[in-house]
Tab-separated table of C-alpha atoms in Angstrom:
chain	number	residue	atom	x	y	z
A	1	UNK	CA	102.268	122.864	133.978
A	2	UNK	CA	99.870	120.039	133.212
A	3	UNK	CA	101.400	117.363	131.008
A	4	UNK	CA	99.283	116.999	127.837
A	5	UNK	CA	98.077	113.495	127.051
A	6	UNK	CA	96.700	111.692	124.035
A	7	UNK	CA	94.289	108.748	124.124
A	8	UNK	CA	95.196	105.998	121.643
A	9	UNK	CA	92.277	103.836	120.510
A	10	UNK	CA	93.189	100.689	118.616
A	11	UNK	CA	90.785	98.939	116.264
A	12	UNK	CA	89.752	96.678	119.128
A	13	UNK	CA	89.249	99.657	121.458
A	14	UNK	CA	87.039	101.372	118.880
A	15	UNK	CA	84.977	98.204	118.422
A	16	UNK	CA	84.513	97.905	122.200
A	17	UNK	CA	82.762	101.278	122.355
A	18	UNK	CA	79.761	99.654	120.614
A	19	UNK	CA	78.492	102.912	119.157
A	20	UNK	CA	74.830	102.134	118.328
A	21	UNK	CA	73.990	102.329	114.631
A	22	UNK	CA	70.948	104.418	115.492
A	23	UNK	CA	73.238	106.933	117.217
A	24	UNK	CA	75.505	107.027	114.168
A	25	UNK	CA	72.480	107.842	111.996
A	26	UNK	CA	71.462	110.677	114.340
A	27	UNK	CA	75.001	112.070	114.343
A	28	UNK	CA	75.335	111.984	110.565
A	29	UNK	CA	71.913	113.579	110.048
A	30	UNK	CA	72.736	116.366	112.532
A	31	UNK	CA	76.071	116.938	110.801
A	32	UNK	CA	74.342	117.111	107.400
A	33	UNK	CA	72.185	119.852	108.946
A	34	UNK	CA	75.324	121.708	110.092
A	35	UNK	CA	76.589	121.442	106.527
A	36	UNK	CA	73.310	122.813	105.233
A	37	UNK	CA	73.443	125.722	107.689
A	38	UNK	CA	77.049	126.583	106.825
A	39	UNK	CA	78.274	125.681	110.321
A	40	UNK	CA	81.367	123.787	109.221
A	41	UNK	CA	84.783	123.784	107.604
A	42	UNK	CA	85.350	120.816	105.318
A	43	UNK	CA	88.016	121.641	102.727
A	44	UNK	CA	88.191	119.334	99.706
A	45	UNK	CA	90.241	116.249	100.487
A	46	UNK	CA	93.811	116.114	99.224
A	47	UNK	CA	95.749	112.973	98.493
A	48	UNK	CA	98.557	111.035	96.951
A	49	UNK	CA	98.331	108.032	94.650
A	50	UNK	CA	101.254	105.618	95.153
A	51	UNK	CA	99.595	102.947	92.990
A	52	UNK	CA	97.333	103.069	89.946
A	53	UNK	CA	94.416	101.736	91.995
A	54	UNK	CA	95.450	103.084	95.406
A	55	UNK	CA	95.235	106.379	97.255
A	56	UNK	CA	96.028	107.971	100.617
A	57	UNK	CA	93.840	110.983	101.480
A	58	UNK	CA	93.919	113.700	104.123
A	59	UNK	CA	90.487	114.874	105.278
A	60	UNK	CA	90.136	117.774	107.735
A	61	UNK	CA	86.923	118.897	109.425
A	62	UNK	CA	85.767	121.532	111.937
A	63	UNK	CA	82.303	121.661	113.499
A	64	UNK	CA	82.011	124.958	115.429
A	65	UNK	CA	78.558	124.231	116.874
A	66	UNK	CA	79.816	120.945	118.310
A	67	UNK	CA	83.326	122.313	118.891
A	68	UNK	CA	84.920	119.260	117.318
A	69	UNK	CA	88.004	119.328	115.108
A	70	UNK	CA	90.163	116.678	113.504
A	71	UNK	CA	91.778	115.081	110.508
A	72	UNK	CA	91.556	111.609	108.981
A	73	UNK	CA	94.501	110.087	107.089
A	74	UNK	CA	92.953	107.203	105.174
A	75	UNK	CA	94.286	104.758	102.590
A	76	UNK	CA	92.494	102.548	100.080
A	77	UNK	CA	94.509	99.669	98.596
A	78	UNK	CA	92.149	97.279	96.781
A	79	UNK	CA	94.963	94.756	96.204
A	80	UNK	CA	95.717	94.331	99.911
A	81	UNK	CA	93.652	91.150	100.030
A	82	UNK	CA	96.524	89.440	98.205
A	83	UNK	CA	98.716	89.897	101.307
A	84	UNK	CA	95.851	89.312	103.778
A	85	UNK	CA	95.523	92.979	104.730
A	86	UNK	CA	92.395	95.171	104.818
A	87	UNK	CA	91.474	97.343	101.859
A	88	UNK	CA	90.724	100.466	103.937
A	89	UNK	CA	93.098	101.575	106.705
A	90	UNK	CA	93.662	104.881	108.423
A	91	UNK	CA	93.915	107.021	111.520
A	92	UNK	CA	91.748	109.819	112.876
A	93	UNK	CA	93.362	112.599	114.931
A	94	UNK	CA	91.035	114.694	117.106
A	95	UNK	CA	92.248	118.065	118.402
A	96	UNK	CA	91.291	120.328	121.284
A	97	UNK	CA	89.839	123.368	119.448
A	98	UNK	CA	90.998	125.724	122.231
A	99	UNK	CA	94.666	124.712	122.278
A	100	UNK	CA	95.117	122.796	119.013
A	101	UNK	CA	96.666	119.901	120.902
A	102	UNK	CA	95.775	116.387	119.738
A	103	UNK	CA	93.615	114.639	122.322
A	104	UNK	CA	92.980	111.332	120.570
A	105	UNK	CA	94.379	109.145	117.799
A	106	UNK	CA	92.198	106.229	116.758
A	107	UNK	CA	91.965	103.543	114.120
A	108	UNK	CA	89.707	104.890	111.376
A	109	UNK	CA	88.657	101.763	109.476
A	110	UNK	CA	85.508	101.147	111.538
A	111	UNK	CA	84.346	104.741	111.631
A	112	UNK	CA	84.914	105.065	107.855
A	113	UNK	CA	82.619	102.111	107.204
A	114	UNK	CA	80.022	103.404	109.677
A	115	UNK	CA	80.145	106.971	108.342
A	116	UNK	CA	79.801	105.943	104.696
A	117	UNK	CA	76.873	103.640	105.380
A	118	UNK	CA	75.145	106.133	107.656
A	119	UNK	CA	75.510	108.870	105.026
A	120	UNK	CA	73.887	106.568	102.462
A	121	UNK	CA	71.083	105.697	104.856
A	122	UNK	CA	70.283	109.335	105.691
A	123	UNK	CA	70.449	110.190	101.987
A	124	UNK	CA	67.900	107.446	101.338
A	125	UNK	CA	65.655	108.831	104.082
A	126	UNK	CA	65.219	112.047	102.086
A	127	UNK	CA	65.555	110.845	98.484
A	128	UNK	CA	64.143	107.316	98.182
A	129	UNK	CA	60.885	106.627	96.341
A	130	UNK	CA	57.787	106.450	98.542
A	131	UNK	CA	58.004	102.673	98.796
A	132	UNK	CA	61.238	100.694	99.065
A	133	UNK	CA	60.605	96.955	98.774
A	134	UNK	CA	63.932	95.826	97.369
A	135	UNK	CA	67.475	97.110	97.908
A	136	UNK	CA	70.395	95.937	95.741
A	137	UNK	CA	73.815	96.004	97.389
A	138	UNK	CA	76.654	95.216	95.008
A	139	UNK	CA	79.606	93.978	97.053
A	140	UNK	CA	79.476	91.838	100.196
A	141	UNK	CA	82.529	93.289	101.928
A	142	UNK	CA	82.678	95.578	104.973
A	143	UNK	CA	80.858	98.408	103.197
A	144	UNK	CA	78.151	96.026	102.023
A	145	UNK	CA	77.674	94.711	105.556
A	146	UNK	CA	77.372	98.140	107.156
A	147	UNK	CA	75.062	99.369	104.415
A	148	UNK	CA	72.689	96.499	105.155
A	149	UNK	CA	72.840	97.320	108.871
A	150	UNK	CA	72.199	101.039	108.387
A	151	UNK	CA	69.698	100.922	105.528
A	152	UNK	CA	67.574	98.341	107.322
A	153	UNK	CA	66.982	100.900	110.080
A	154	UNK	CA	65.535	103.316	107.522
A	155	UNK	CA	63.763	100.655	105.417
A	156	UNK	CA	62.952	97.811	107.843
A	157	UNK	CA	60.587	96.002	105.471
A	158	UNK	CA	62.929	95.930	102.475
A	159	UNK	CA	64.537	92.785	101.076
A	160	UNK	CA	68.269	93.035	100.432
A	161	UNK	CA	69.597	91.468	97.246
A	162	UNK	CA	73.362	91.059	97.621
A	163	UNK	CA	75.600	90.605	94.590
A	164	UNK	CA	79.124	89.255	94.959
A	165	UNK	CA	81.240	86.842	92.950
A	166	UNK	CA	82.065	85.098	96.223
A	167	UNK	CA	78.983	83.267	97.497
A	168	UNK	CA	80.737	82.650	100.833
A	169	UNK	CA	81.073	86.418	101.298
A	170	UNK	CA	77.304	86.794	100.939
A	171	UNK	CA	76.755	84.023	103.492
A	172	UNK	CA	79.153	85.749	105.922
A	173	UNK	CA	77.321	89.054	105.450
A	174	UNK	CA	73.986	87.387	106.194
A	175	UNK	CA	75.453	85.810	109.348
A	176	UNK	CA	77.195	88.966	110.578
A	177	UNK	CA	74.482	91.531	109.988
A	178	UNK	CA	72.709	92.929	113.024
A	179	UNK	CA	69.618	93.408	110.896
A	180	UNK	CA	66.608	91.111	110.798
A	181	UNK	CA	66.135	91.953	107.121
A	182	UNK	CA	65.816	89.258	104.495
A	183	UNK	CA	69.134	88.831	102.663
A	184	UNK	CA	69.277	86.900	99.388
A	185	UNK	CA	72.163	86.211	97.026
A	186	UNK	CA	71.754	87.380	93.428
A	187	UNK	CA	74.449	86.306	90.983
A	188	UNK	CA	74.229	89.120	88.421
A	189	UNK	CA	74.372	92.847	89.165
A	190	UNK	CA	72.083	93.634	86.246
A	191	UNK	CA	69.302	91.407	87.573
A	192	UNK	CA	69.472	92.978	91.030
A	193	UNK	CA	69.672	96.566	89.769
A	194	UNK	CA	66.736	96.202	87.345
A	195	UNK	CA	64.305	95.303	90.147
A	196	UNK	CA	65.682	97.466	92.974
A	197	UNK	CA	64.102	100.600	94.418
A	198	UNK	CA	67.474	101.541	95.914
A	199	UNK	CA	70.890	100.568	94.530
A	200	UNK	CA	74.181	100.709	96.454
A	201	UNK	CA	77.386	99.858	94.605
A	202	UNK	CA	79.786	99.021	97.443
A	203	UNK	CA	82.645	97.514	95.486
A	204	UNK	CA	86.287	98.547	95.591
A	205	UNK	CA	87.395	101.233	93.140
A	206	UNK	CA	86.596	100.142	89.589
A	207	UNK	CA	88.527	101.372	86.558
A	208	UNK	CA	86.092	99.990	83.988
A	209	UNK	CA	82.337	100.354	83.610
A	210	UNK	CA	80.560	97.548	85.453
A	211	UNK	CA	77.059	99.021	85.825
A	212	UNK	CA	74.815	100.512	83.148
A	213	UNK	CA	72.524	103.317	84.246
A	214	UNK	CA	70.036	101.978	81.697
A	215	UNK	CA	69.448	99.040	84.067
A	216	UNK	CA	68.069	101.394	86.730
A	217	UNK	CA	64.289	101.273	86.864
A	218	UNK	CA	61.959	104.255	87.078
A	219	UNK	CA	61.908	105.813	90.538
A	220	UNK	CA	65.096	104.231	91.871
A	221	UNK	CA	67.748	105.893	94.016
A	222	UNK	CA	71.366	105.080	93.119
A	223	UNK	CA	74.151	105.478	95.703
A	224	UNK	CA	77.678	104.723	94.418
A	225	UNK	CA	80.061	104.324	97.380
A	226	UNK	CA	82.966	104.878	94.971
A	227	UNK	CA	82.718	107.334	92.096
A	228	UNK	CA	83.832	105.001	89.314
A	229	UNK	CA	82.114	101.967	87.837
A	230	UNK	CA	78.951	103.443	86.314
A	231	UNK	CA	78.248	104.230	82.677
A	232	UNK	CA	78.659	107.811	81.463
A	233	UNK	CA	74.932	108.502	81.416
A	234	UNK	CA	74.542	108.302	85.200
A	235	UNK	CA	75.319	112.041	85.163
A	236	UNK	CA	73.180	112.894	82.131
A	237	UNK	CA	70.206	110.492	82.168
A	238	UNK	CA	69.422	110.737	85.879
A	239	UNK	CA	66.492	113.035	86.667
A	240	UNK	CA	68.188	114.356	89.810
A	241	UNK	CA	71.970	114.434	90.383
A	242	UNK	CA	73.346	115.337	93.812
A	243	UNK	CA	76.440	114.922	95.976
A	244	UNK	CA	77.404	115.389	99.631
A	245	UNK	CA	79.501	118.496	98.921
A	246	UNK	CA	79.507	120.134	95.484
A	247	UNK	CA	82.926	121.802	95.736
A	248	UNK	CA	84.616	118.659	97.026
A	249	UNK	CA	82.928	116.462	94.421
A	250	UNK	CA	84.026	118.637	91.522
A	251	UNK	CA	87.579	118.957	92.875
A	252	UNK	CA	87.773	115.209	93.459
A	253	UNK	CA	86.530	114.420	89.951
A	254	UNK	CA	89.077	116.778	88.383
A	255	UNK	CA	91.971	115.607	90.588
A	256	UNK	CA	91.388	111.892	89.999
A	257	UNK	CA	90.549	112.098	86.307
A	258	UNK	CA	86.834	112.245	85.673
A	259	UNK	CA	85.196	109.036	84.452
A	260	UNK	CA	82.209	111.203	83.483
A	261	UNK	CA	82.373	113.852	80.768
A	262	UNK	CA	79.504	115.986	82.068
A	263	UNK	CA	79.006	116.797	85.762
A	264	UNK	CA	77.338	120.162	85.082
A	265	UNK	CA	73.911	118.853	86.151
A	266	UNK	CA	74.764	118.507	89.836
A	267	UNK	CA	71.884	120.363	91.512
A	268	UNK	CA	73.425	120.665	94.945
A	269	UNK	CA	74.136	118.647	98.060
A	270	UNK	CA	72.172	116.266	100.249
A	271	UNK	CA	72.266	118.945	102.944
A	272	UNK	CA	70.620	121.374	100.502
A	273	UNK	CA	67.725	118.912	100.241
A	274	UNK	CA	67.515	118.508	104.020
A	275	UNK	CA	67.575	122.306	104.460
A	276	UNK	CA	64.877	122.742	101.811
A	277	UNK	CA	66.991	124.777	99.369
A	278	UNK	CA	66.851	122.056	96.698
A	279	UNK	CA	63.727	120.049	95.981
A	280	UNK	CA	65.550	116.761	95.484
A	281	UNK	CA	63.079	114.129	94.297
A	282	UNK	CA	60.160	115.926	92.632
A	283	UNK	CA	58.326	112.929	91.160
A	284	UNK	CA	58.163	109.430	92.553
A	285	UNK	CA	59.255	108.248	89.091
A	286	UNK	CA	62.479	110.302	89.177
A	287	UNK	CA	65.702	108.340	88.903
A	288	UNK	CA	67.998	109.946	91.477
A	289	UNK	CA	71.787	109.507	91.652
A	290	UNK	CA	73.800	110.745	94.630
A	291	UNK	CA	77.593	110.679	94.841
A	292	UNK	CA	78.536	110.803	98.519
A	293	UNK	CA	82.309	111.191	98.187
A	294	UNK	CA	82.771	111.372	101.978
A	295	UNK	CA	82.760	114.296	104.403
A	296	UNK	CA	85.528	114.703	106.966
A	297	UNK	CA	83.043	116.442	109.249
A	298	UNK	CA	81.116	113.155	109.482
A	299	UNK	CA	84.340	111.354	110.444
A	300	UNK	CA	85.088	113.960	113.106
A	301	UNK	CA	81.553	113.785	114.517
A	302	UNK	CA	81.459	109.969	114.603
A	303	UNK	CA	85.006	109.804	115.964
A	304	UNK	CA	84.155	112.291	118.710
A	305	UNK	CA	81.203	110.158	119.797
A	306	UNK	CA	83.483	107.120	119.910
A	307	UNK	CA	86.021	109.092	121.994
A	308	UNK	CA	83.324	110.157	124.471
A	309	UNK	CA	82.259	106.541	125.006
A	310	UNK	CA	85.874	105.383	125.288
A	311	UNK	CA	86.638	108.035	127.904
A	312	UNK	CA	83.550	107.090	129.936
A	313	UNK	CA	84.588	103.423	130.003
A	314	UNK	CA	88.339	103.903	130.328
A	315	UNK	CA	89.114	102.336	126.960
A	316	UNK	CA	92.390	102.866	125.150
A	317	UNK	CA	95.884	103.839	126.190
A	318	UNK	CA	96.815	107.249	127.603
A	319	UNK	CA	100.142	108.535	126.276
A	320	UNK	CA	101.999	111.575	127.643
A	321	UNK	CA	103.647	114.063	125.324
């Protein structure tokens, strides 16, 4: 009998695969299409909450067309910076769909950042106003960095206005980005949001309201990376309200304690727009808000691409059962 093996990919191994951002965008867009065609299983994420501002979630996904299956176990601890540890940590387990055996375990921090930013970028491809001259990114951490990288591929002429209380963080983002886009530091979120055609709030989880939807100008697209932080009227004053998965979004809002009293106006998912079932932006003046809570099927698809590259180049450690 053949001895089953598992490939372990550390954070460094994952980074060495150098998955192109353009490939990540293609993968996420194709997986959105699978979602729109019903070719997926992506049960609502479940989780535990060991701290008032922390969570650990389990996210399972199955893509029958691609024959990819797996589960991500991901933690968010915003206070980890105090002990010099990353905010987002986790593991992705990929399984052989024919036998159920795990074939790979990899660090999930990188793919989480890539997936989230790619989902935002593809969302903007279908829901942005006709012209995007200025993009506001609130938060200059890992999510902010990857959002600049991904969004600049969709909107190469746009200027990025980065808001962060730490000016050094903005400088690091500007140095580390792969994009040739213009990056400028703006001190106040309100000032950046009021002039932006596209707004990304890429902060850690916020308990209090930090952003007023009234700041959002006519025609803008708003993409909160985390659900909380916006004023109540983001769900009632927006002209179009969407999410990445309606069932998961509603379950997540209920399970975590909704910061918004009315989520009844959610029209559908991003994949519904891509598939043509929902119009999405009707007028260029529409203010559109999209809550991409995070799809496990995107993690599985991105992780599978990383595994394929790692296997081709002999990266990682092979472990026998």
